[in-house]
Amino acid sequence: MQQEPKIVVIGSLNMDLVVKAPRAPKRGETILGEEIHFIPGGKGANQAIGLARLGAETTMIGAVGSDAFGAELQEALQRDGVNTSSIKVLAAQPTGVASILLAEGDNSIVVVPGANAQCLPEDLKRFEAKIAEADLVLLQLEIPLETVEYAAELARRYGKIVLLNPAPAQTLSRDLLSNVDYLTPNRSELALIAGVAEDTPLDQGIERVLELGVSTCITTLGAEGAAYRERGGRLLRVPGHKVPVVDTTGAGDAFNAGLAYALARSQDIREAVAFAGRVSALAVTKFGAQGGMPRLNEVAEYFREER
Ligand code: RIB
């Protein structure tokens, strides 16, 4: 039997404060909501849980406050078997919080980083051995950019696969992009990184990102699936899946967890993108960013007929 891959996630942990409302309020307006939930989230932690549920040996590097939210977020990771020994607990900073509004089938999010902003390059130096042992390092952009840049450089130095999910959107340096094997922007993130208008043909945006140094760019297209291109290759598409949607929060995190898992198991890019699409489709059928992350057998079961 193939050994499970070792994956290090370096990223954010947030308490998600989720409000369900019939619609989004207009500017300056107050409306009545329907429900409120406090649930563990944060792009880094969501992806770590997604990976652990699929079976990867997962370590999370990040930072929380020494408050009740921080303890709850770490417990959630531990329940799913994520190694949390490299998570820094800070007395002087509150745990990150994401305020999420769910209305009319979509979500809008405001993140207050708190302790996530203190996940620093020096922490990676302390936990370098974890990176040295990993098969793949998975990154997002909810911690300081200098930490992401250092992480990609360090992982590249150790010859690890580097997967960067460039969310939330930011412009990125050529230095960082040249240390990235797989970049997974959505359409608007792609436009920002490539420096093109959002309605620029997909292939042109991807080509620009490849010119900036990324080896493979995989663009997520929501319900339409994903499109990817390797440097020197052509644009290929993997269709989406029709599923009953409950909550799209964390769909991108599920996609990245699925992709990282498949790539670290040496699957080829087409199969890895297809697998990531299945993981993400299944994730949106349940409430909560972490709540919907499926186990490996659930993915196989749900899509049995399709394969
Ligand atoms: O990708 C979804 C996540 O984005 C939420 O869990 C929230 O914490 C924000 O970071």
Coordinates of C-alpha atoms and ligand atoms in Angstrom, one line a residue:
M1 CA 0.0 0.0 0.0
Q2 CA 1.2 3.5 -0.8
Q3 CA 2.4 5.5 2.2
E4 CA 0.3 8.5 3.0
P5 CA 2.0 11.8 2.1
K6 CA 3.5 14.2 4.6
I7 CA 2.2 17.7 4.0
V8 CA 3.0 21.0 5.9
V9 CA 0.4 23.7 5.8
I10 CA 1.7 27.2 6.7
G11 CA -1.2 29.6 7.1
S12 CA -4.1 31.1 9.0
L13 CA -6.5 30.0 11.7
N14 CA -9.7 32.0 12.2
M15 CA -12.8 31.7 14.2
D16 CA -15.6 32.1 11.6
L17 CA -18.5 34.1 12.8
V18 CA -21.1 33.1 10.3
V19 CA -24.4 35.1 9.9
K20 CA -27.2 33.8 7.7
A21 CA -29.4 36.6 6.3
P22 CA -32.1 36.7 3.6
R23 CA -30.0 39.2 1.7
A24 CA -26.9 41.4 2.1
P25 CA -27.7 44.8 3.8
K26 CA -27.3 47.9 1.7
R27 CA -24.8 50.6 2.7
G28 CA -25.9 52.1 6.1
E29 CA -28.8 49.7 6.4
T30 CA -29.6 47.4 9.3
I31 CA -31.5 44.1 8.6
L32 CA -32.5 41.1 10.7
G33 CA -30.4 38.0 10.3
E34 CA -31.7 34.4 10.7
E35 CA -28.8 32.5 12.4
I36 CA -25.4 33.0 13.8
H37 CA -22.6 30.3 14.3
F38 CA -19.1 30.4 15.7
I39 CA -17.2 27.7 13.8
P40 CA -13.5 27.0 13.2
G41 CA -12.1 28.3 9.9
G42 CA -9.2 30.1 8.3
K43 CA -7.8 29.1 4.9
G44 CA -4.7 27.4 6.4
A45 CA -6.7 25.4 9.0
N46 CA -9.4 24.5 6.6
Q47 CA -6.9 23.1 4.1
A48 CA -5.1 21.3 6.9
I49 CA -8.3 19.6 8.0
G50 CA -9.2 18.8 4.4
L51 CA -5.8 17.1 4.0
A52 CA -6.0 15.1 7.2
R53 CA -9.5 13.9 6.4
L54 CA -8.2 12.6 3.1
G55 CA -5.5 10.7 4.9
A56 CA -2.4 12.9 4.7
E57 CA 0.0 13.2 7.6
T58 CA -0.6 16.9 8.1
T59 CA 1.3 19.5 10.2
M60 CA 0.1 23.0 10.6
I61 CA 2.4 26.0 11.2
G62 CA 0.5 29.2 12.2
A63 CA -0.4 31.4 15.2
V64 CA -3.3 31.9 17.5
G65 CA -4.0 34.0 20.6
S66 CA -4.0 32.5 24.1
D67 CA -7.8 32.9 24.2
A68 CA -10.8 30.6 24.0
F69 CA -11.0 30.8 20.2
G70 CA -7.4 29.8 19.8
A71 CA -7.8 26.8 22.0
E72 CA -11.0 25.8 20.1
L73 CA -9.3 26.1 16.7
Q74 CA -6.4 23.9 17.9
E75 CA -8.8 21.3 19.3
A76 CA -10.6 21.1 16.0
L77 CA -7.4 20.4 14.2
Q78 CA -6.3 17.8 16.7
R79 CA -9.7 16.0 16.5
D80 CA -8.9 15.4 12.8
G81 CA -5.3 14.3 13.5
V82 CA -3.5 17.4 12.4
N83 CA -0.2 17.9 14.2
T84 CA -0.5 21.3 16.0
S85 CA 2.9 21.3 17.8
S86 CA 4.1 24.1 15.5
I87 CA 1.3 26.5 16.2
K88 CA 2.5 29.5 18.1
V89 CA 0.2 30.7 21.0
L90 CA 0.5 34.4 21.7
A91 CA -0.6 36.2 24.9
A92 CA -0.6 39.7 23.3
Q93 CA -2.7 39.0 20.2
P94 CA -6.3 37.8 19.8
T95 CA -7.0 34.8 17.5
G96 CA -8.0 35.7 14.0
V97 CA -11.7 36.2 13.3
A98 CA -13.6 36.0 10.0
S99 CA -17.0 37.7 9.8
I100 CA -18.9 35.8 7.1
L101 CA -22.2 36.8 5.7
L102 CA -24.2 34.0 4.0
A103 CA -27.0 35.5 1.8
E104 CA -28.7 34.6 -1.4
G105 CA -26.5 31.5 -2.0
D106 CA -23.2 33.3 -1.7
N107 CA -20.8 34.5 0.9
S108 CA -18.9 37.7 1.7
I109 CA -16.0 37.7 4.2
V110 CA -14.1 40.2 6.3
V111 CA -11.0 38.8 8.0
V112 CA -9.4 40.4 11.1
P113 CA -6.0 38.6 11.1
G114 CA -5.0 39.1 14.8
A115 CA -2.4 36.5 15.7
N116 CA -2.1 35.3 12.0
A117 CA -0.2 38.6 11.4
Q118 CA 2.5 37.3 13.8
C119 CA 3.2 34.1 11.8
L120 CA 6.7 35.2 10.9
P121 CA 9.7 33.9 8.9
E122 CA 11.6 33.3 12.2
D123 CA 8.9 30.7 13.1
L124 CA 9.6 28.8 10.0
K125 CA 13.3 28.8 10.9
R126 CA 12.3 27.1 14.2
F127 CA 10.2 24.5 12.4
E128 CA 12.5 24.0 9.5
A129 CA 12.8 20.3 10.2
K130 CA 9.1 19.8 9.5
I131 CA 9.5 21.4 6.1
A132 CA 12.6 19.2 5.4
E133 CA 10.5 16.1 6.2
A134 CA 7.5 17.0 4.0
D135 CA 6.5 15.9 0.5
L136 CA 4.6 19.1 -0.2
V137 CA 4.2 22.6 1.4
L138 CA 0.8 24.3 1.0
L139 CA 0.5 28.1 1.4
Q140 CA -2.2 30.7 1.2
L141 CA -2.1 34.5 1.7
E142 CA -3.8 35.1 5.1
I143 CA -0.4 35.4 6.9
P144 CA 2.3 38.1 6.1
L145 CA 3.6 38.0 2.6
E146 CA 7.2 37.9 3.8
T147 CA 6.5 34.7 5.6
V148 CA 4.9 33.1 2.4
E149 CA 7.9 34.3 0.4
Y150 CA 10.3 32.8 2.9
A151 CA 8.3 29.6 3.1
A152 CA 8.3 29.1 -0.6
E153 CA 12.1 29.8 -0.8
L154 CA 12.8 27.4 2.0
A155 CA 10.6 24.6 0.6
R156 CA 12.2 25.0 -2.8
R157 CA 15.7 24.8 -1.2
Y158 CA 14.7 21.5 0.2
G159 CA 13.3 20.3 -3.1
K160 CA 9.7 20.1 -1.9
I161 CA 6.6 20.6 -4.1
V162 CA 5.3 24.2 -3.4
L163 CA 1.6 24.8 -3.9
L164 CA 0.4 28.4 -3.4
N165 CA -3.3 29.2 -3.2
P166 CA -3.1 33.0 -3.7
A167 CA -6.2 33.9 -1.6
P168 CA -7.2 36.5 -0.6
A169 CA -6.0 38.2 -3.7
Q170 CA -2.7 40.2 -3.6
T171 CA -0.1 41.1 -6.2
L172 CA 2.9 38.8 -6.0
S173 CA 6.6 39.3 -6.8
R174 CA 8.4 37.4 -9.5
D175 CA 10.7 36.1 -6.8
L176 CA 7.9 34.4 -5.0
L177 CA 6.2 33.1 -8.1
S178 CA 9.5 31.6 -9.4
N179 CA 9.5 29.4 -6.2
V180 CA 6.0 28.1 -6.8
D181 CA 5.3 24.8 -8.6
Y182 CA 1.5 25.0 -8.6
L183 CA -0.5 28.2 -8.3
T184 CA -4.3 28.0 -7.8
P185 CA -6.0 31.4 -8.4
N186 CA -9.6 32.0 -9.1
R187 CA -10.5 34.3 -12.0
S188 CA -10.1 37.6 -10.0
E189 CA -6.9 36.5 -8.2
L190 CA -5.5 35.5 -11.6
A191 CA -6.2 38.9 -13.1
L192 CA -4.5 40.7 -10.2
I193 CA -1.4 38.5 -10.2
A194 CA -1.1 38.6 -14.0
G195 CA -1.8 42.4 -14.1
V196 CA -4.6 42.0 -16.6
A197 CA -8.3 43.0 -16.7
E198 CA -10.7 40.4 -15.3
D199 CA -12.4 39.9 -18.7
T200 CA -9.0 39.1 -20.4
P201 CA -9.3 35.6 -22.0
L202 CA -8.3 33.0 -19.4
D203 CA -5.4 31.6 -21.4
Q204 CA -3.7 35.0 -21.7
G205 CA -3.9 35.6 -17.9
I206 CA -2.5 32.1 -17.3
E207 CA 0.3 32.6 -19.9
R208 CA 1.4 35.8 -18.1
V209 CA 1.5 34.0 -14.7
L210 CA 3.6 31.2 -16.3
E211 CA 6.0 33.9 -17.7
L212 CA 6.3 35.2 -14.2
G213 CA 7.9 31.9 -13.0
V214 CA 5.1 29.6 -11.9
S215 CA 5.4 26.0 -13.3
T216 CA 1.7 25.1 -13.5
C217 CA -1.3 27.4 -13.1
I218 CA -4.7 25.9 -12.2
T219 CA -7.6 28.3 -12.2
T220 CA -10.7 27.5 -10.3
L221 CA -13.9 28.4 -12.2
G222 CA -16.6 27.7 -9.5
A223 CA -19.4 25.4 -10.8
E224 CA -17.7 25.3 -14.2
G225 CA -14.7 23.3 -12.8
A226 CA -11.1 24.3 -13.4
A227 CA -8.7 25.0 -16.2
Y228 CA -5.0 24.4 -16.0
R229 CA -1.8 24.8 -18.0
E230 CA 1.7 23.7 -17.5
R231 CA 4.6 25.8 -18.8
G232 CA 5.1 24.8 -22.4
G233 CA 1.7 23.0 -22.5
R234 CA -1.7 24.1 -23.6
L235 CA -4.8 25.1 -21.7
L236 CA -6.9 22.1 -20.6
R237 CA -10.3 22.1 -18.8
V238 CA -11.8 19.8 -16.2
P239 CA -15.6 20.2 -15.9
G240 CA -17.4 20.9 -12.7
H241 CA -20.1 18.7 -10.9
K242 CA -23.8 19.3 -10.3
V243 CA -24.3 19.0 -6.6
P244 CA -26.9 20.3 -4.1
V245 CA -25.2 23.4 -2.7
V246 CA -25.5 24.2 1.0
D247 CA -22.5 26.5 1.7
T248 CA -19.7 27.5 -0.7
T249 CA -17.5 28.8 2.1
G250 CA -14.2 26.8 2.0
A251 CA -14.9 25.4 -1.5
G252 CA -11.4 26.7 -2.6
D253 CA -9.8 25.3 0.5
A254 CA -11.3 21.9 -0.3
F255 CA -10.0 22.1 -3.8
N256 CA -6.5 23.0 -2.6
A257 CA -6.5 20.2 -0.1
G258 CA -7.6 17.7 -2.7
L259 CA -5.0 19.0 -5.2
A260 CA -2.2 18.9 -2.6
Y261 CA -3.1 15.4 -1.6
A262 CA -3.2 14.0 -5.1
L263 CA 0.0 15.8 -6.2
A264 CA 1.9 14.6 -3.1
R265 CA 0.7 11.1 -4.0
S266 CA 2.4 11.6 -7.4
Q267 CA -0.8 11.6 -9.4
D268 CA -0.6 13.3 -12.8
I269 CA -1.9 16.8 -13.1
R270 CA -5.1 15.9 -14.9
E271 CA -6.1 13.3 -12.3
A272 CA -5.0 15.6 -9.5
V273 CA -7.2 18.5 -10.8
A274 CA -10.1 16.2 -11.3
F275 CA -9.8 14.8 -7.8
A276 CA -9.6 18.3 -6.3
G277 CA -12.8 19.2 -8.2
R278 CA -14.6 16.2 -6.7
V279 CA -13.4 17.1 -3.1
S280 CA -14.5 20.7 -3.6
A281 CA -17.9 19.7 -5.0
L282 CA -18.6 17.4 -2.1
A283 CA -17.5 20.1 0.4
V284 CA -20.2 22.5 -0.7
T285 CA -22.9 20.1 0.1
K286 CA -22.5 20.7 3.8
F287 CA -22.5 23.7 6.1
G288 CA -19.2 25.3 7.3
A289 CA -15.7 25.6 5.7
Q290 CA -14.4 22.6 7.8
G291 CA -17.7 20.9 8.2
G292 CA -17.9 19.9 4.6
M293 CA -14.3 18.5 4.1
P294 CA -14.8 14.9 3.0
R295 CA -12.9 11.8 3.8
L296 CA -11.3 9.8 1.0
N297 CA -13.9 7.0 1.0
E298 CA -16.7 9.6 0.9
V299 CA -15.2 11.1 -2.3
A300 CA -14.9 7.7 -3.9
E301 CA -18.5 6.7 -2.8
Y302 CA -20.2 9.9 -3.9
F303 CA -18.6 9.9 -7.4
R304 CA -18.6 6.1 -7.9
E305 CA -20.9 6.3 -10.9
E306 CA -19.1 9.1 -12.6
R307 CA -15.7 7.5 -12.7
Ligands
RIB1 O1 -11.8 30.1 2.6 C1 -12.7 30.3 3.6 C2 -12.1 30.9 4.8 O2 -11.8 32.2 4.5 C3 -13.0 31.0 6.0 O3 -13.0 29.9 6.9 C4 -12.5 32.3 6.7 O4 -11.9 32.1 7.9 C5 -11.6 33.0 5.7 O5 -10.3 32.9 6.1

